[in-house]
């Protein structure tokens, strides 16, 4: 049996399972953004966005890197203990760490005036306990992925969490809780998804055996040791993706943060394309590195990057063609998010597709990945402080694009020089050329007098996506290439549920 083909099929099957819920998640996100924009306004949404960014940063520490480390713990020596007890040991560590961090967040927030329900400090104080909820959600979903039961993550992240958030926020507004409705929705989404994830892990592991479980230092101490460098990397990555929003909030206020937060939210689906592959991509990259080494893993990483780009880039074409009227429909004042949205979308595509190489650092040299992240954060902060005052939220988005582009270039250089990992860049040329042609077609059709007088004219969108598809197909045919994943190593018996 061809191990490389098996691994490629396994990743694609996992991605297809996640993609099955992607449309539902995207629909829920758009509905939530309409609710947030139309019902609550940009000021309340800005406070909510800043608070969620603070919680997500706290989760990067409170989770102790367990969404990666749990794979090593479950695969490692168990001393005769059931794997479900190792999972419970990890959950105990995550709960304690998350609650300590949440307490610190609430204490810091209390130093600011909390009387206003629309303020960012109040929002942080209300959402702080959800640091534990989100950290445990990451852990239990990672555990189900270890069993290759991808459906639990699909349902939790694509259906349960976003729709519970939407329903909770809408119901709160209907009951007159206009100042806290978005925060209540976040609680609803997190707790509903966590309950489903725990139930999924319980089923996948055949029960937890809580009655016989006792925490063991033989698991707790190695878990903390493994968590060190990876937690620091997760923290910096979380800071890396959110510091721009805080700079906007600090320099321009919560109203501008709300508009900028909307731009970030609309660009998130590009990141989620990559996340749809992570459920099986991460463990299979680890297995490929362990069996072939970094020098023999270049083709695998390049083929995965190419496939992700092929899916991401038409989303950018669609946002270019239809983004401005879409923002106008969301609410008054959000049209200003158009150009920041496009810059952020390009940045997300670069980071999501090319950051597959970061997995090499995670498994081989965590501290080296940490230094690359530090350098790119410094570049992003410096660029933001220079560009935000004259350019506003567009400057913030351009600072993110610059930081992500520089990080991608540095990553490529380090992978080649330190790990001898040669990633063929010819794999990526076709998707980028096809996307450029699609953008040109959408722009040209948008300038013609044939445009339909509709709130959302479909002609530029159809032209842009149509030419993108044709150009990509032509490139694949001329190069004799396909979009199949190659170069991965998998165990023959692995299968995605």
Coordinates of C-alpha atoms in Angstrom, one line a residue:
X1 CA 0.0 0.0 0.0
X2 CA 1.4 3.4 -0.9
X3 CA 2.0 5.2 2.3
X4 CA 2.3 8.7 0.7
X5 CA -1.0 8.3 -1.1
X6 CA -2.7 7.0 2.0
X7 CA -1.5 10.1 4.0
X8 CA -2.7 12.5 1.2
X9 CA -6.1 10.8 1.2
X10 CA -6.3 10.9 4.9
X11 CA -5.6 14.7 5.1
X12 CA -8.0 15.4 2.3
X13 CA -10.7 13.2 3.9
X14 CA -10.2 15.1 7.1
X15 CA -10.4 18.4 5.3
X16 CA -13.5 17.3 3.4
X17 CA -15.1 16.4 6.7
X18 CA -14.3 19.9 8.1
X19 CA -15.3 21.6 4.8
X20 CA -18.7 19.9 5.1
X21 CA -19.4 22.2 8.1
X22 CA -17.5 25.2 6.6
X23 CA -20.6 26.6 4.8
X24 CA -22.7 26.3 8.0
X25 CA -20.0 28.1 10.0
X26 CA -19.6 30.8 7.3
X27 CA -23.4 31.3 7.3
X28 CA -23.4 31.6 11.1
X29 CA -20.5 34.1 11.0
X30 CA -22.2 36.3 8.5
X31 CA -25.5 36.2 10.4
X32 CA -23.7 37.0 13.6
X33 CA -21.9 40.0 12.0
X34 CA -25.2 41.3 10.7
X35 CA -26.7 40.9 14.1
X36 CA -23.7 42.6 15.8
X37 CA -23.6 45.4 13.2
X38 CA -27.3 46.1 12.9
X39 CA -28.5 45.5 16.4
X40 CA -25.5 46.4 18.6
X41 CA -23.5 48.9 16.5
X42 CA -19.8 49.5 16.1
X43 CA -19.1 50.7 19.6
X44 CA -20.5 47.6 21.3
X45 CA -18.9 45.4 18.7
X46 CA -15.6 47.1 19.2
X47 CA -15.7 46.4 23.0
X48 CA -16.7 42.8 22.3
X49 CA -13.9 42.4 19.7
X50 CA -11.2 43.8 22.1
X51 CA -12.5 41.5 25.0
X52 CA -12.5 38.4 22.8
X53 CA -9.0 39.2 21.6
X54 CA -7.9 39.4 25.3
X55 CA -9.6 36.0 26.0
X56 CA -7.9 34.4 23.0
X57 CA -4.5 35.7 24.1
X58 CA -5.2 34.2 27.6
X59 CA -6.2 30.9 26.1
X60 CA -2.8 30.6 24.3
X61 CA -1.2 30.5 27.8
X62 CA -4.0 28.7 29.7
X63 CA -4.2 25.9 27.3
X64 CA -0.5 25.1 27.9
X65 CA -0.1 24.2 24.3
X66 CA -2.1 21.0 24.9
X67 CA -3.8 21.0 21.5
X68 CA -0.3 20.0 20.2
X69 CA 1.2 18.4 23.2
X70 CA -1.7 16.0 23.9
X71 CA -0.6 14.0 20.8
X72 CA 2.8 13.3 22.3
X73 CA 1.3 12.5 25.7
X74 CA -1.2 10.0 24.3
X75 CA 1.4 8.4 22.0
X76 CA 4.0 8.2 24.8
X77 CA 4.6 5.7 27.6
X78 CA 1.5 5.3 29.8
X79 CA 2.7 3.0 32.6
X80 CA -0.4 0.8 32.3
X81 CA -2.8 3.7 32.7
X82 CA -5.7 4.2 30.3
X83 CA -5.3 7.0 27.8
X84 CA -8.5 8.6 29.1
X85 CA -6.7 9.2 32.5
X86 CA -3.8 10.9 30.7
X87 CA -6.4 13.2 29.0
X88 CA -8.0 14.0 32.4
X89 CA -4.5 14.8 33.8
X90 CA -4.1 17.3 31.0
X91 CA -7.5 18.7 31.6
X92 CA -6.7 19.3 35.2
X93 CA -3.6 21.2 34.3
X94 CA -5.4 23.3 31.7
X95 CA -8.3 24.1 34.1
X96 CA -6.0 25.3 36.9
X97 CA -3.8 27.4 34.6
X98 CA -6.8 28.9 32.8
X99 CA -8.6 29.8 36.0
X100 CA -5.5 31.5 37.4
X101 CA -5.1 33.5 34.2
X102 CA -8.8 34.4 34.2
X103 CA -8.6 35.7 37.7
X104 CA -5.6 37.9 36.8
X105 CA -7.6 39.2 33.8
X106 CA -10.6 40.1 36.0
X107 CA -8.3 41.8 38.5
X108 CA -6.6 43.9 35.9
X109 CA -10.0 44.8 34.3
X110 CA -11.2 45.9 37.8
X111 CA -8.6 48.6 37.8
X112 CA -10.5 50.4 35.1
X113 CA -14.1 51.8 35.4
X114 CA -16.6 48.9 35.0
X115 CA -19.8 50.9 35.4
X116 CA -20.3 51.2 31.6
X117 CA -21.7 48.0 30.1
X118 CA -20.4 49.1 26.7
X119 CA -16.8 49.5 27.8
X120 CA -13.9 47.2 26.9
X121 CA -12.9 46.7 30.6
X122 CA -16.4 45.5 31.5
X123 CA -16.4 43.1 28.5
X124 CA -13.0 41.7 29.5
X125 CA -14.2 41.1 33.1
X126 CA -17.4 39.3 31.9
X127 CA -15.6 37.1 29.4
X128 CA -12.5 36.2 31.5
X129 CA -13.9 32.9 32.9
X130 CA -14.3 31.7 29.3
X131 CA -10.6 31.4 29.1
X132 CA -11.0 28.0 30.9
X133 CA -13.9 27.1 28.6
X134 CA -12.0 27.8 25.4
X135 CA -8.8 26.1 26.7
X136 CA -10.6 22.9 27.6
X137 CA -12.5 23.0 24.3
X138 CA -9.2 23.0 22.4
X139 CA -7.9 20.1 24.5
X140 CA -10.9 17.8 24.2
X141 CA -11.3 18.5 20.4
X142 CA -7.6 17.7 20.0
X143 CA -8.1 14.4 21.8
X144 CA -10.9 13.4 19.4
X145 CA -8.6 14.3 16.5
X146 CA -6.0 12.0 18.0
X147 CA -8.6 9.3 17.5
X148 CA -9.2 10.6 13.9
X149 CA -12.8 11.4 14.9
X150 CA -12.9 14.6 12.9
X151 CA -16.6 14.9 13.0
X152 CA -16.7 16.2 16.6
X153 CA -14.5 19.2 15.8
X154 CA -16.5 19.9 12.6
X155 CA -19.8 19.9 14.5
X156 CA -18.4 21.8 17.6
X157 CA -16.6 24.5 15.7
X158 CA -18.8 24.8 12.6
X159 CA -22.3 24.4 14.1
X160 CA -22.6 24.3 17.9
X161 CA -20.3 27.2 18.8
X162 CA -21.3 29.7 16.1
X163 CA -25.0 29.1 16.2
X164 CA -25.2 29.1 20.0
X165 CA -23.3 32.4 19.9
X166 CA -25.8 33.8 17.4
X167 CA -28.9 32.5 19.2
X168 CA -27.6 33.7 22.6
X169 CA -26.7 37.2 21.4
X170 CA -30.0 37.6 19.5
X171 CA -32.1 36.3 22.5
X172 CA -30.2 38.7 24.9
X173 CA -31.0 41.7 22.6
X174 CA -34.6 40.6 22.4
X175 CA -34.8 40.6 26.2
X176 CA -33.4 44.1 26.4
X177 CA -29.8 43.2 27.3
X178 CA -28.3 45.5 24.7
X179 CA -25.1 46.2 26.6
X180 CA -24.2 42.6 27.4
X181 CA -25.9 40.7 24.5
X182 CA -22.7 39.9 22.6
X183 CA -21.0 38.8 25.8
X184 CA -23.9 36.5 26.7
X185 CA -23.7 35.0 23.2
X186 CA -20.0 34.3 23.7
X187 CA -20.7 32.4 26.9
X188 CA -23.5 30.4 25.2
X189 CA -21.3 29.5 22.2
X190 CA -18.3 28.4 24.4
X191 CA -20.2 26.4 26.9
X192 CA -22.4 24.6 24.3
X193 CA -19.3 23.7 22.2
X194 CA -17.4 22.5 25.3
X195 CA -20.3 20.2 26.4
X196 CA -20.4 18.7 23.0
X197 CA -16.6 18.2 22.9
X198 CA -16.5 16.5 26.2
X199 CA -19.3 14.2 25.2
X200 CA -17.4 13.4 21.9
X201 CA -14.2 12.6 23.8
X202 CA -16.1 10.5 26.3
X203 CA -17.6 8.5 23.4
X204 CA -14.3 8.3 21.5
X205 CA -12.3 7.1 24.4
X206 CA -15.0 4.6 25.6
X207 CA -15.5 6.6 28.8
X208 CA -13.2 8.5 31.1
X209 CA -13.2 6.1 34.1
X210 CA -13.4 9.0 36.5
X211 CA -14.1 6.8 39.5
X212 CA -10.6 5.2 39.3
X213 CA -8.8 8.3 38.0
X214 CA -6.1 9.8 40.2
X215 CA -3.7 12.6 38.9
X216 CA -0.2 11.2 38.4
X217 CA 2.9 13.3 38.4
X218 CA 4.4 10.9 35.9
X219 CA 2.0 12.6 33.4
X220 CA 1.7 16.1 34.9
X221 CA 5.5 16.8 35.0
X222 CA 6.3 15.7 31.4
X223 CA 3.2 17.6 30.2
X224 CA 4.4 20.8 31.9
X225 CA 7.9 20.3 30.4
X226 CA 6.6 19.8 26.9
X227 CA 4.3 22.8 27.3
X228 CA 7.1 25.3 28.0
X229 CA 8.5 26.4 24.6
X230 CA 5.3 25.6 22.7
X231 CA 3.2 27.7 25.1
X232 CA 5.5 30.6 24.6
X233 CA 5.2 30.2 20.9
X234 CA 1.4 30.0 21.1
X235 CA 1.3 33.1 23.2
X236 CA 3.5 35.1 20.8
X237 CA 1.4 33.8 17.8
X238 CA -1.8 34.9 19.6
X239 CA -0.2 38.3 20.3
X240 CA 1.0 38.4 16.8
X241 CA -2.6 38.1 15.4
X242 CA -4.2 40.5 17.8
X243 CA -1.8 43.3 18.7
X244 CA -3.0 45.3 15.7
X245 CA -6.6 45.4 17.1
X246 CA -5.4 46.6 20.5
X247 CA -3.3 49.3 18.9
X248 CA -6.3 50.5 16.9
X249 CA -8.4 50.5 20.1
X250 CA -5.7 52.4 22.0
X251 CA -5.0 55.0 19.4
X252 CA -8.3 55.4 17.7
X253 CA -11.0 54.3 20.2
X254 CA -13.6 51.4 20.4
X255 CA -15.6 52.7 17.4
X256 CA -12.7 52.4 15.0
X257 CA -11.8 49.1 16.7
X258 CA -15.3 47.9 15.9
X259 CA -14.9 48.7 12.2
X260 CA -11.4 47.2 12.1
X261 CA -12.7 44.1 14.1
X262 CA -15.4 43.6 11.4
X263 CA -12.6 43.6 8.7
X264 CA -10.7 41.0 10.7
X265 CA -13.9 38.9 11.2
X266 CA -14.7 38.8 7.5
X267 CA -11.1 37.8 6.6
X268 CA -11.1 34.9 9.2
X269 CA -12.6 32.3 6.8
X270 CA -9.3 32.4 4.9
X271 CA -7.6 31.2 8.0
X272 CA -10.2 28.6 8.6
X273 CA -9.4 27.0 5.2
X274 CA -6.0 26.1 6.7
X275 CA -7.6 25.0 10.0
X276 CA -9.8 22.6 8.1
X277 CA -6.7 20.7 7.2
X278 CA -5.0 20.9 10.6
X279 CA -7.0 18.1 12.3
X280 CA -5.0 15.5 10.4
X281 CA -2.3 17.6 8.8
X282 CA -0.5 18.3 12.1
X283 CA -0.1 14.7 13.3
X284 CA 0.8 13.5 9.8
X285 CA 3.5 16.3 9.4
X286 CA 4.9 15.1 12.7
X287 CA 5.0 11.5 11.5
X288 CA 6.5 12.5 8.1
X289 CA 9.2 14.5 9.9
X290 CA 10.0 11.6 12.2
X291 CA 10.3 9.1 9.4
X292 CA 11.8 11.2 6.5
X293 CA 13.4 14.0 8.4
X294 CA 13.1 17.7 7.5
X295 CA 15.2 17.2 4.3
X296 CA 12.8 14.7 2.9
X297 CA 9.6 16.6 3.8
X298 CA 9.8 19.5 1.4
X299 CA 7.4 18.1 -1.3
X300 CA 4.8 17.2 1.4
X301 CA 4.8 20.8 2.8
X302 CA 4.8 22.3 -0.7
X303 CA 1.8 20.2 -2.0
X304 CA -0.2 21.1 1.2
X305 CA 0.6 24.8 0.8
X306 CA -0.5 24.7 -2.9
X307 CA -3.8 23.1 -2.2
X308 CA -4.6 25.5 0.7
X309 CA -3.7 28.5 -1.6
X310 CA -6.0 27.2 -4.3
X311 CA -8.9 27.3 -1.9
X312 CA -8.0 30.5 -0.2
X313 CA -7.3 32.8 -3.1
X314 CA -10.8 32.7 -4.7
X315 CA -12.1 34.0 -1.3
X316 CA -9.9 37.1 -1.7
X317 CA -11.2 37.5 -5.3
X318 CA -14.8 37.3 -3.9
X319 CA -14.1 39.8 -1.2
X320 CA -12.6 42.2 -3.7
X321 CA -15.6 41.9 -6.0
X322 CA -18.4 41.9 -3.4
X323 CA -16.9 43.1 -0.1
X324 CA -17.9 46.8 -0.3
X325 CA -21.6 46.3 -0.7
X326 CA -21.5 43.4 1.8
X327 CA -20.0 45.8 4.4
X328 CA -22.7 48.4 3.6
X329 CA -25.4 45.8 4.3
X330 CA -23.9 45.0 7.7
X331 CA -24.4 48.5 9.1
X332 CA -23.7 52.2 8.9
X333 CA -20.0 53.0 9.0
X334 CA -18.7 49.6 8.2
X335 CA -17.9 50.4 4.6
X336 CA -14.7 51.9 5.9
X337 CA -13.5 48.4 6.5
X338 CA -13.2 47.5 2.8
X339 CA -9.5 48.2 2.1
X340 CA -8.4 47.0 5.6
X341 CA -10.4 43.8 4.9
X342 CA -8.5 43.2 1.7
X343 CA -5.1 43.8 3.2
X344 CA -6.0 41.5 6.1
X345 CA -7.3 38.8 3.7
X346 CA -4.0 38.9 1.8
X347 CA -2.1 38.7 5.1
X348 CA -4.2 35.7 6.3
X349 CA -3.6 33.9 3.0
X350 CA 0.2 34.3 3.4
X351 CA 0.3 33.3 7.0
X352 CA -2.2 30.4 6.8
X353 CA -0.7 28.8 3.7
X354 CA 3.0 29.2 4.4
X355 CA 2.9 28.7 8.2
X356 CA 2.8 25.0 7.6
X357 CA 6.6 25.3 7.8
X358 CA 6.2 26.4 11.5
X359 CA 5.3 22.7 12.3
X360 CA 9.0 21.9 11.6
X361 CA 9.9 24.3 14.4
X362 CA 7.2 23.0 16.7
X363 CA 8.5 19.4 16.5
X364 CA 12.3 19.9 15.9
X365 CA 13.3 23.4 17.2
X366 CA 10.6 25.2 19.2
X367 CA 12.9 28.0 20.4
X368 CA 13.9 28.9 16.8
X369 CA 10.2 29.3 15.9
X370 CA 9.8 31.5 19.0
X371 CA 12.6 33.8 17.8
X372 CA 11.1 34.2 14.3
X373 CA 7.7 35.0 15.9
X374 CA 9.4 37.6 18.2
X375 CA 11.0 39.4 15.2
X376 CA 7.8 39.5 13.2
X377 CA 5.8 40.8 16.1
X378 CA 8.4 43.6 16.5
X379 CA 8.1 44.4 12.8
X380 CA 4.3 44.5 13.1
X381 CA 4.2 46.7 16.1
X382 CA 6.7 49.1 14.7
X383 CA 4.8 49.3 11.4
X384 CA 1.5 49.8 13.2
X385 CA 2.8 52.6 15.3
X386 CA 4.1 54.3 12.2
X387 CA 1.1 53.7 9.9
X388 CA -2.0 53.9 12.1
X389 CA -1.7 57.6 12.9
X390 CA -1.6 58.8 9.3
X391 CA -3.6 56.0 7.7
X392 CA -6.0 54.9 10.4
X393 CA -7.3 51.3 10.3
X394 CA -5.9 50.8 6.8
X395 CA -2.4 51.4 8.3
X396 CA -3.1 48.8 10.9
X397 CA -4.0 46.2 8.2
X398 CA -0.9 47.1 6.1
X399 CA 1.3 46.6 9.2
X400 CA -0.1 43.1 9.5
X401 CA 0.5 42.3 5.9
X402 CA 4.0 43.5 6.1
X403 CA 4.7 41.5 9.2
X404 CA 3.2 38.3 7.8
X405 CA 5.1 38.7 4.5
X406 CA 8.5 39.3 6.3
X407 CA 7.8 36.3 8.5
X408 CA 7.1 34.1 5.5
X409 CA 10.3 35.1 3.9
X410 CA 12.4 34.6 7.0
X411 CA 10.7 31.2 7.6
X412 CA 11.6 30.1 4.1
X413 CA 15.3 31.1 4.5
X414 CA 15.6 29.4 7.9
X415 CA 14.0 26.2 6.7
X416 CA 16.4 26.0 3.7
X417 CA 19.6 27.0 5.6
X418 CA 19.0 25.2 9.0
X419 CA 16.9 22.2 8.1
X420 CA 17.8 21.7 4.4
X421 CA 14.1 21.7 3.7
X422 CA 13.7 22.6 0.1
X423 CA 10.1 23.7 -0.6
X424 CA 9.5 24.0 -4.4
X425 CA 8.0 27.5 -4.9
X426 CA 6.9 26.5 -8.5
X427 CA 4.0 24.8 -6.8
X428 CA 2.6 28.2 -5.8
X429 CA 3.1 30.2 -9.0
X430 CA -0.1 29.1 -10.7
X431 CA -2.6 29.9 -8.0
X432 CA -1.1 33.4 -7.6
X433 CA -1.3 34.1 -11.3
X434 CA -4.8 32.8 -11.5
X435 CA -5.8 35.0 -8.6
X436 CA -4.3 38.1 -10.2
X437 CA -6.2 37.5 -13.4
X438 CA -9.4 37.0 -11.4
X439 CA -8.9 40.3 -9.6
X440 CA -8.3 42.0 -12.9
X441 CA -11.5 40.5 -14.3
X442 CA -13.6 41.6 -11.3
X443 CA -12.2 45.1 -11.5
X444 CA -12.8 45.5 -15.2
X445 CA -16.4 44.2 -15.0
X446 CA -17.0 46.6 -12.1
X447 CA -16.1 49.5 -14.3
X448 CA -18.3 48.6 -17.2
X449 CA -21.8 50.2 -17.7
X450 CA -23.3 46.8 -17.8
X451 CA -23.5 46.5 -14.0
X452 CA -26.8 45.5 -12.5
X453 CA -28.4 48.0 -10.2
X454 CA -28.6 45.7 -7.2
X455 CA -27.4 46.1 -3.6
X456 CA -25.0 43.3 -4.4
X457 CA -24.1 43.1 -8.1
X458 CA -23.1 39.5 -8.9
X459 CA -21.4 40.2 -12.3
X460 CA -17.9 41.2 -11.0
X461 CA -18.0 38.2 -8.6
X462 CA -18.9 35.8 -11.4
X463 CA -16.3 37.2 -13.8
X464 CA -13.5 37.1 -11.2
X465 CA -14.2 33.6 -9.9
X466 CA -14.8 32.3 -13.5
X467 CA -11.4 33.6 -14.8
X468 CA -9.6 32.3 -11.7
X469 CA -11.0 28.8 -12.3
X470 CA -10.1 28.8 -16.0
X471 CA -6.6 30.2 -15.4
X472 CA -5.9 27.6 -12.7
X473 CA -7.1 24.7 -14.8
X474 CA -5.0 25.9 -17.7
X475 CA -1.9 26.1 -15.5
X476 CA -2.4 22.7 -14.1
X477 CA -2.9 21.2 -17.6
X478 CA 0.2 23.0 -19.1
X479 CA 2.4 22.0 -16.1
X480 CA 1.0 18.4 -16.0
X481 CA 0.3 18.8 -12.3
X482 CA -2.6 18.0 -10.0
X483 CA -3.8 19.2 -6.6
X484 CA -3.1 15.9 -4.9
X485 CA -1.1 15.8 -1.7
X486 CA 2.2 14.0 -2.0
X487 CA 5.2 13.2 0.1
X488 CA 3.4 12.4 3.4
X489 CA 3.9 9.3 5.5
X490 CA 1.0 7.6 7.3
X491 CA 0.3 4.3 9.0
X492 CA -1.6 2.0 6.7
X493 CA -4.3 1.4 9.2
X494 CA -5.0 5.1 9.8
X495 CA -8.5 6.3 8.8
X496 CA -10.6 9.3 9.4
X497 CA -14.0 8.8 10.8

